[in-house]
Short mmCIF file of C-alpha atoms in Angstrom, two decimals:
data_model
loop_
_atom_site.label_atom_id
_atom_site.label_comp_id
_atom_site.label_asym_id
_atom_site.label_seq_id
_atom_site.Cartn_x
_atom_site.Cartn_y
_atom_site.Cartn_z
CA MET A 19 32.20 113.60 -72.14
CA LEU A 20 28.85 112.37 -70.92
CA PRO A 21 28.14 110.04 -73.88
CA ILE A 22 31.60 108.56 -73.57
CA ALA A 23 31.14 107.98 -69.85
CA ARG A 24 27.73 106.47 -70.44
CA GLY A 25 29.17 104.14 -73.07
CA ILE A 26 31.97 103.06 -70.76
CA TYR A 27 29.53 102.54 -67.89
CA SER A 28 27.11 100.50 -70.01
CA GLY A 29 30.00 98.37 -71.29
CA LEU A 30 31.22 97.65 -67.79
CA ALA A 31 27.66 96.82 -66.70
CA ASN A 32 27.25 94.35 -69.56
CA ILE A 33 30.58 92.72 -68.72
CA THR A 34 29.64 92.33 -65.07
CA ARG A 35 26.21 90.94 -65.98
CA ASN A 36 27.76 88.42 -68.34
CA SER A 37 30.37 87.43 -65.80
CA ARG A 38 27.71 87.00 -63.11
CA ALA A 39 25.62 84.85 -65.43
CA ALA A 40 28.66 82.83 -66.36
CA LEU A 41 29.57 82.33 -62.71
CA HIS A 42 26.00 81.37 -61.88
CA THR A 43 25.82 78.79 -64.67
CA ALA A 44 29.24 77.43 -63.79
CA SER A 45 28.33 77.05 -60.12
CA ALA A 46 25.03 75.40 -61.03
CA LEU A 47 26.75 72.92 -63.33
CA ARG A 48 29.35 72.21 -60.67
CA CYS A 49 26.64 71.53 -58.07
CA LYS A 50 24.86 69.18 -60.45
CA ALA A 51 28.08 67.33 -61.19
CA GLU A 52 28.89 66.98 -57.49
CA ALA A 53 25.36 65.75 -56.75
CA SER A 54 25.53 63.15 -59.52
CA SER A 55 28.95 61.95 -58.35
CA GLU A 56 27.69 61.68 -54.76
CA GLU A 57 24.69 59.67 -55.94
CA LYS A 58 26.97 57.33 -57.87
CA ASP A 59 29.25 56.91 -54.87
CA SER A 60 26.29 56.24 -52.59
CA THR A 61 24.83 53.64 -54.95
CA GLU A 62 28.21 51.96 -55.34
CA SER A 63 28.75 51.98 -51.59
CA THR A 64 25.29 50.53 -50.94
CA GLU A 65 25.87 47.85 -53.55
CA GLY A 66 29.27 47.12 -52.05
CA ASP A 67 27.78 47.00 -48.56
CA GLY A 68 25.07 44.66 -49.79
CA GLU A 69 27.65 42.39 -51.34
CA ASP A 70 29.77 42.56 -48.21
CA ASN A 71 26.77 41.81 -46.04
CA SER A 72 25.73 38.91 -48.21
CA SER A 73 29.24 37.51 -48.32
CA GLY A 74 29.71 38.22 -44.61
CA SER A 75 26.46 36.53 -43.67
CA SER A 76 27.30 33.51 -45.78
CA SER A 77 30.82 33.21 -44.34
CA ASP A 78 30.17 34.42 -40.80
CA PRO A 79 32.19 32.15 -38.48
CA LYS A 80 29.73 32.68 -35.62
CA ASP A 81 26.66 31.68 -37.61
CA ARG A 82 25.25 28.29 -36.60
CA SER A 83 21.95 28.37 -38.50
CA LYS A 84 23.19 25.86 -41.08
CA LEU A 85 22.71 22.26 -39.99
CA ILE A 86 25.59 19.92 -40.79
CA PRO A 87 24.58 16.31 -41.58
CA VAL A 88 26.01 13.48 -39.50
CA GLU A 89 27.59 11.90 -42.57
CA THR A 90 29.57 15.09 -43.20
CA SER A 91 30.78 15.09 -39.59
CA ILE A 92 31.89 11.45 -39.87
CA ARG A 93 33.86 12.24 -43.04
CA TYR A 94 35.33 15.31 -41.35
CA LEU A 95 36.77 13.22 -38.53
CA LYS A 96 38.70 11.19 -41.13
CA SER A 97 39.85 14.16 -43.21
CA ALA A 98 43.22 15.89 -43.40
CA ALA A 99 41.71 19.15 -42.10
CA TYR A 100 40.77 17.43 -38.84
CA LYS A 101 44.26 15.97 -38.50
CA GLN A 102 45.80 19.37 -39.13
CA THR A 103 43.56 21.05 -36.55
CA TYR A 104 43.59 18.53 -33.70
CA GLY A 105 46.38 16.13 -34.58
CA GLU A 106 46.27 12.93 -32.56
CA ASP A 107 44.66 14.58 -29.52
CA PHE A 108 41.02 14.63 -28.56
CA VAL A 109 38.95 17.65 -29.52
CA TRP A 110 38.86 18.84 -25.90
CA THR A 111 42.52 18.25 -24.98
CA GLN A 112 43.91 21.66 -26.01
CA TYR A 113 40.84 23.60 -24.84
CA ARG A 114 41.24 25.93 -21.87
CA ARG A 115 38.40 27.67 -20.11
CA ASN A 116 38.37 31.45 -19.93
CA HIS A 117 37.27 32.66 -16.50
CA LYS A 118 37.81 35.44 -14.01
CA GLY A 119 40.10 35.01 -11.08
CA MET A 120 42.42 32.22 -10.11
CA TYR A 121 39.90 29.40 -9.77
CA ALA A 122 37.42 28.34 -12.42
CA PRO A 123 33.72 28.10 -11.54
CA ARG A 124 32.48 24.63 -10.70
CA LYS A 125 30.00 24.61 -13.56
CA THR A 126 30.67 25.63 -17.13
CA ARG A 127 28.48 28.15 -18.92
CA LYS A 128 24.88 27.27 -19.68
CA GLN A 129 25.22 27.41 -23.47
CA CYS A 130 27.48 28.93 -26.12
CA ILE A 131 24.94 29.36 -28.94
CA ARG A 132 21.89 31.60 -28.67
CA GLN A 133 19.55 32.33 -31.59
CA ASN A 134 21.78 30.37 -33.98
CA ARG A 135 24.85 32.47 -33.20
CA ILE A 136 27.88 32.02 -30.98
CA THR A 137 27.48 34.59 -28.22
CA THR A 138 30.73 34.02 -26.35
CA GLY A 139 34.35 34.68 -27.15
CA ASN A 140 35.60 31.27 -26.05
CA PRO A 141 33.02 28.62 -26.99
CA CYS A 142 33.33 25.03 -25.83
CA PRO A 143 35.06 22.37 -28.00
CA ILE A 144 31.78 21.17 -29.56
CA CYS A 145 30.18 24.57 -30.20
CA ARG A 146 33.30 26.15 -31.68
CA ASP A 147 33.57 23.59 -34.51
CA GLU A 148 30.36 23.32 -36.51
CA TYR A 149 31.43 20.03 -38.09
CA LEU A 150 31.51 18.22 -34.73
CA VAL A 151 27.96 16.85 -34.61
CA LEU A 152 26.84 14.97 -31.51
CA ASP A 153 24.83 12.03 -32.82
CA TYR A 154 24.47 8.41 -31.75
CA ARG A 155 25.87 7.29 -35.13
CA ASN A 156 29.01 9.40 -34.78
CA THR A 157 30.75 6.93 -32.49
CA GLU A 158 34.27 8.12 -33.24
CA LEU A 159 33.44 11.49 -31.71
CA LEU A 160 31.48 10.05 -28.79
CA GLU A 161 34.32 7.75 -27.78
CA GLN A 162 36.52 10.79 -27.17
CA PHE A 163 34.26 11.78 -24.27
CA ILE A 164 34.02 8.33 -22.67
CA SER A 165 36.51 7.19 -20.04
CA PRO A 166 38.41 4.07 -21.16
CA TYR A 167 38.65 2.87 -17.55
CA SER A 168 35.14 3.22 -16.18
CA GLY A 169 33.13 3.57 -19.40
CA ASP A 170 31.33 6.64 -18.05
CA VAL A 171 30.96 9.98 -19.79
CA LEU A 172 33.71 12.37 -18.77
CA SER A 173 32.73 15.32 -16.61
CA TYR A 174 32.26 18.77 -18.11
CA SER A 175 34.87 20.07 -15.68
CA LYS A 176 37.43 17.96 -17.55
CA THR A 177 36.20 18.38 -21.13
CA GLY A 178 35.05 22.01 -20.81
CA LEU A 179 31.73 21.44 -22.57
CA CYS A 180 28.88 23.83 -21.86
CA GLN A 181 25.87 22.45 -20.02
CA LYS A 182 23.73 22.16 -23.14
CA SER A 183 26.40 20.32 -25.14
CA HIS A 184 27.11 18.02 -22.20
CA LEU A 185 23.43 17.11 -21.98
CA ARG A 186 23.32 16.42 -25.72
CA LEU A 187 26.44 14.27 -25.32
CA GLN A 188 24.83 12.18 -22.58
CA VAL A 189 21.70 11.68 -24.69
CA ALA A 190 23.74 10.68 -27.76
CA VAL A 191 25.85 8.20 -25.75
CA GLN A 192 22.76 6.60 -24.23
CA GLN A 193 21.10 6.33 -27.65
CA ALA A 194 24.26 4.78 -29.11
CA ARG A 195 24.35 2.19 -26.32
CA ASP A 196 20.68 1.38 -26.75
CA SER A 197 21.11 1.05 -30.52
CA GLY A 198 24.20 -1.14 -30.25
CA TYR A 199 26.72 1.34 -31.67
CA LEU A 200 28.69 1.47 -28.41
CA THR A 201 29.57 -1.44 -26.14
CA TYR A 202 29.44 -1.11 -22.38
CA ASP A 203 29.81 -3.27 -19.31
CA VAL A 204 26.66 -4.41 -17.60
CA PRO A 205 26.67 -3.11 -14.02
CA PHE A 206 27.25 -5.68 -11.32
CA ARG A 207 24.02 -6.58 -9.60
CA GLU A 208 24.07 -7.29 -5.89
CA TYR A 209 21.54 -9.63 -4.33
CA ASP A 210 20.40 -10.01 -0.77
CA TYR A 211 20.98 -13.71 -0.18
CA ASN A 212 19.14 -13.62 3.12
CA GLU A 213 15.96 -13.49 1.09
CA TYR A 214 16.80 -16.94 -0.31
CA TYR A 215 19.07 -18.84 2.10
CA GLY A 216 17.45 -17.45 5.20
CA GLN A 217 14.18 -19.17 4.33
CA GLU A 218 15.93 -22.55 3.90
CA GLN A 219 17.58 -22.23 7.31
CA LYS A 220 14.23 -21.43 8.88
CA GLN A 221 12.65 -24.43 7.21
CA LYS A 222 15.45 -26.74 8.48
CA ALA A 223 15.07 -25.39 11.99
#
């Protein structure tokens, strides 16, 4: 009986050893396969993120690092896209300021763009559209911010422009008037006639 029992025991031991080795190799191969699949997924995700970042940076609506030429802005004002966006109104007509409370602050915000990016959720009419370039040659845009009655630049409380854009608007309007692109009325000059006629009366006396 002992040799038979020994044979059975040795057979069972060999089977268990083989099964353990098989399980070990199978688990090792499975771990390698999972690691390789994770590496592939990570590389694909990083490549996809890189593509998304590149495409997102190129088409980021808040990015203002790209400078638009004045000629492009002039063509934009005559395009169908401008007519579809603004219609027959001025660029500031449909704009509404976003503020806390019932009454708006007297002054608008200091600026909408910081470090070549829009940093506010409701930018002013000039900062929100990158194709609206304030330049002394872009008279069609400048005339929208000039009062037809007095000839003065409209206040920022009416147009909603930020302080920086309003200052750039004033500079562009003054340059356009100095260069002859915009016409304006010469202010009426008042003279003190006592400086002239008073001397004649003294001489007659």
